[in-house]
PDB file of C-alpha atoms in Angstrom:
ATOM      1  CA  VAL A 237       8.223   6.763  26.190  1.00  0.00           C
ATOM      2  CA  ALA A 238       6.759   5.152  23.040  1.00  0.00           C
ATOM      3  CA  LEU A 239       9.110   7.148  20.851  1.00  0.00           C
ATOM      4  CA  ALA A 240      12.156   6.122  22.880  1.00  0.00           C
ATOM      5  CA  LEU A 241      11.088   2.481  22.715  1.00  0.00           C
ATOM      6  CA  GLY A 242      10.466   2.783  18.996  1.00  0.00           C
ATOM      7  CA  TRP A 243      13.955   4.168  18.396  1.00  0.00           C
ATOM      8  CA  ALA A 244      15.469   1.459  20.601  1.00  0.00           C
ATOM      9  CA  CYS A 245      13.689  -1.231  18.581  1.00  0.00           C
ATOM     10  CA  TRP A 246      14.776   0.368  15.313  1.00  0.00           C
ATOM     11  CA  LYS A 247      18.415   0.492  16.434  1.00  0.00           C
ATOM     12  CA  MET A 248      18.258  -3.147  17.526  1.00  0.00           C
ATOM     13  CA  TYR A 249      16.846  -4.454  14.223  1.00  0.00           C
ATOM     14  CA  LEU A 250      18.452  -2.003  11.789  1.00  0.00           C
ATOM     15  CA  GLY A 251      21.171  -4.480  10.835  1.00  0.00           C
ATOM     16  CA  ARG A 252      18.672  -7.176   9.882  1.00  0.00           C
ATOM     17  CA  PRO A 253      17.750  -7.844   6.246  1.00  0.00           C
ATOM     18  CA  ASP A 254      15.065  -5.632   4.714  1.00  0.00           C
ATOM     19  CA  ALA A 255      12.569  -8.500   4.615  1.00  0.00           C
ATOM     20  CA  HIS A 256      12.961  -9.213   8.339  1.00  0.00           C
ATOM     21  CA  GLY A 257       9.571  -8.749  10.011  1.00  0.00           C
ATOM     22  CA  TRP A 258      10.877  -7.289  13.272  1.00  0.00           C
ATOM     23  CA  ARG A 259      12.754  -4.602  11.358  1.00  0.00           C
ATOM     24  CA  ASN A 260       9.523  -3.547   9.675  1.00  0.00           C
ATOM     25  CA  LEU A 261       7.610  -3.568  12.964  1.00  0.00           C
ATOM     26  CA  ALA A 262      10.305  -1.400  14.537  1.00  0.00           C
ATOM     27  CA  MET A 263       9.966   1.095  11.699  1.00  0.00           C
ATOM     28  CA  GLU A 264       6.206   1.114  12.168  1.00  0.00           C
ATOM     29  CA  ARG A 265       6.625   1.830  15.891  1.00  0.00           C
ATOM     30  CA  VAL A 266       8.915   4.775  15.199  1.00  0.00           C
ATOM     31  CA  GLY A 267       6.517   6.244  12.641  1.00  0.00           C
ATOM     32  CA  ASN A 268       3.486   5.840  14.873  1.00  0.00           C
ATOM     33  CA  ALA A 269       5.307   7.263  17.890  1.00  0.00           C
ATOM     34  CA  LEU A 270       6.493  10.288  15.908  1.00  0.00           C
ATOM     35  CA  SER A 271       2.938  10.854  14.733  1.00  0.00           C
ATOM     36  CA  ALA A 272       1.529  10.446  18.254  1.00  0.00           C
ATOM     37  CA  ASN A 273       4.013  13.072  19.447  1.00  0.00           C
ATOM     38  CA  LYS A 274       2.773  15.538  16.796  1.00  0.00           C
ATOM     39  CA  ARG A 275       5.991  15.174  14.804  1.00  0.00           C
ATOM     40  CA  ASN A 276       4.067  14.330  11.664  1.00  0.00           C
ATOM     41  CA  SER A 277       6.516  15.855   9.193  1.00  0.00           C
ATOM     42  CA  GLU A 278       9.125  13.430  10.546  1.00  0.00           C
ATOM     43  CA  ALA A 279       6.649  10.551  10.698  1.00  0.00           C
ATOM     44  CA  LEU A 280       5.504  10.893   7.087  1.00  0.00           C
ATOM     45  CA  PRO A 281       8.596   9.468   5.326  1.00  0.00           C
ATOM     46  CA  VAL A 282       8.848   6.693   7.915  1.00  0.00           C
ATOM     47  CA  LEU A 283       5.216   5.686   7.428  1.00  0.00           C
ATOM     48  CA  GLU A 284       5.575   5.878   3.632  1.00  0.00           C
ATOM     49  CA  ALA A 285       8.618   3.612   3.763  1.00  0.00           C
ATOM     50  CA  ASN A 286       6.823   1.213   6.098  1.00  0.00           C
ATOM     51  CA  LEU A 287       3.922   0.908   3.661  1.00  0.00           C
ATOM     52  CA  ALA A 288       6.284   0.412   0.721  1.00  0.00           C
ATOM     53  CA  TRP A 289       8.133  -2.361   2.594  1.00  0.00           C
ATOM     54  CA  ARG A 290       4.906  -4.110   3.490  1.00  0.00           C
ATOM     55  CA  ARG A 291       3.747  -4.013  -0.121  1.00  0.00           C
ATOM     56  CA  ARG A 292       7.103  -5.267  -1.374  1.00  0.00           C
ATOM     57  CA  TYR A 293       7.917  -8.041   1.108  1.00  0.00           C
ATOM     58  CA  TRP A 294       4.510  -9.057   2.499  1.00  0.00           C
ATOM     59  CA  PRO A 295       1.893  -8.394  -0.213  1.00  0.00           C
ATOM     60  CA  GLN A 296      -0.151 -11.358   1.015  1.00  0.00           C
ATOM     61  CA  HIS A 297      -0.682  -9.669   4.423  1.00  0.00           C
ATOM     62  CA  GLU A 298      -3.464  -7.415   3.201  1.00  0.00           C
ATOM     63  CA  GLU A 299      -4.796  -6.407   6.609  1.00  0.00           C
ATOM     64  CA  ASP A 300      -1.313  -5.305   7.698  1.00  0.00           C
ATOM     65  CA  ILE A 301      -1.064  -3.232   4.523  1.00  0.00           C
ATOM     66  CA  LEU A 302      -4.445  -1.690   5.309  1.00  0.00           C
ATOM     67  CA  ALA A 303      -3.230  -0.825   8.817  1.00  0.00           C
ATOM     68  CA  ALA A 304      -0.116   0.832   7.377  1.00  0.00           C
ATOM     69  CA  GLN A 305      -2.326   2.773   4.956  1.00  0.00           C
ATOM     70  CA  CYS A 306      -4.528   3.923   7.859  1.00  0.00           C
ATOM     71  CA  ASN A 307      -1.477   5.174   9.744  1.00  0.00           C
ATOM     72  CA  LEU A 308      -0.301   7.053   6.665  1.00  0.00           C
ATOM     73  CA  ALA A 309      -3.752   8.540   5.986  1.00  0.00           C
ATOM     74  CA  SER A 310      -3.971   9.813   9.571  1.00  0.00           C
ATOM     75  CA  CYS A 311      -0.555  11.406   9.299  1.00  0.00           C
ATOM     76  CA  LEU A 312      -1.456  13.070   5.994  1.00  0.00           C
ATOM     77  CA  ALA A 313      -4.667  14.443   7.492  1.00  0.00           C
ATOM     78  CA  ASP A 314      -2.771  15.785  10.511  1.00  0.00           C
ATOM     79  CA  LEU A 315      -0.380  17.549   8.141  1.00  0.00           C
ATOM     80  CA  GLY A 316      -3.298  19.205   6.393  1.00  0.00           C
ATOM     81  CA  GLN A 317      -2.945  17.090   3.253  1.00  0.00           C
ATOM     82  CA  ARG A 318      -6.610  16.178   3.389  1.00  0.00           C
ATOM     83  CA  ASP A 319      -7.022  15.479  -0.332  1.00  0.00           C
ATOM     84  CA  LYS A 320      -4.273  12.846  -0.262  1.00  0.00           C
ATOM     85  CA  ALA A 321      -5.643  11.416   2.973  1.00  0.00           C
ATOM     86  CA  LEU A 322      -9.135  11.161   1.503  1.00  0.00           C
ATOM     87  CA  VAL A 323      -7.904   9.314  -1.602  1.00  0.00           C
ATOM     88  CA  LEU A 324      -6.058   6.856   0.623  1.00  0.00           C
ATOM     89  CA  GLN A 325      -9.053   6.429   2.948  1.00  0.00           C
ATOM     90  CA  ARG A 326     -11.248   5.599  -0.035  1.00  0.00           C
ATOM     91  CA  GLU A 327      -8.734   2.963  -1.157  1.00  0.00           C
ATOM     92  CA  ILE A 328      -8.710   1.530   2.369  1.00  0.00           C
ATOM     93  CA  HIS A 329     -12.498   1.382   2.493  1.00  0.00           C
ATOM     94  CA  ALA A 330     -12.782  -0.280  -0.922  1.00  0.00           C
ATOM     95  CA  ARG A 331     -10.106  -2.859  -0.133  1.00  0.00           C
ATOM     96  CA  SER A 332     -11.551  -3.570   3.328  1.00  0.00           C
ATOM     97  CA  ALA A 333     -14.965  -4.192   1.802  1.00  0.00           C
ATOM     98  CA  ALA A 334     -13.418  -6.512  -0.783  1.00  0.00           C
ATOM     99  CA  ILE A 335     -11.520  -8.472   1.880  1.00  0.00           C
ATOM    100  CA  LYS A 336     -14.140  -8.613   4.634  1.00  0.00           C
ATOM    101  CA  GLY A 337     -17.326  -8.392   2.584  1.00  0.00           C
ATOM    102  CA  ALA A 338     -20.130  -5.920   2.556  1.00  0.00           C
ATOM    103  CA  SER A 339     -21.400  -6.961   6.007  1.00  0.00           C
ATOM    104  CA  HIS A 340     -18.402  -5.176   7.608  1.00  0.00           C
ATOM    105  CA  GLU A 341     -19.138  -1.786   6.042  1.00  0.00           C
TER     106      GLU A 341
END
């Protein structure tokens, strides 16, 4: 069901400008739903694009970028790309500590 809803959202917002927030959220839903349905090889390029969009259009939304990185790291790990996932997880941890402070570690 989540995958069908994700695709429906993507189709609805596809015509919007790249910097439109709902378009990005729709892409995120599709990527996460593909990953949840064990279709990680299909999810990977979607999650990579989602992260790239967030970095490009919303660099000030650091926690959203961290969430997109977490989604990508999980997908990489599920695909057996553990070295890449570990590098990304270390970046996430370091950035989270910088944003939230050491008390959140």
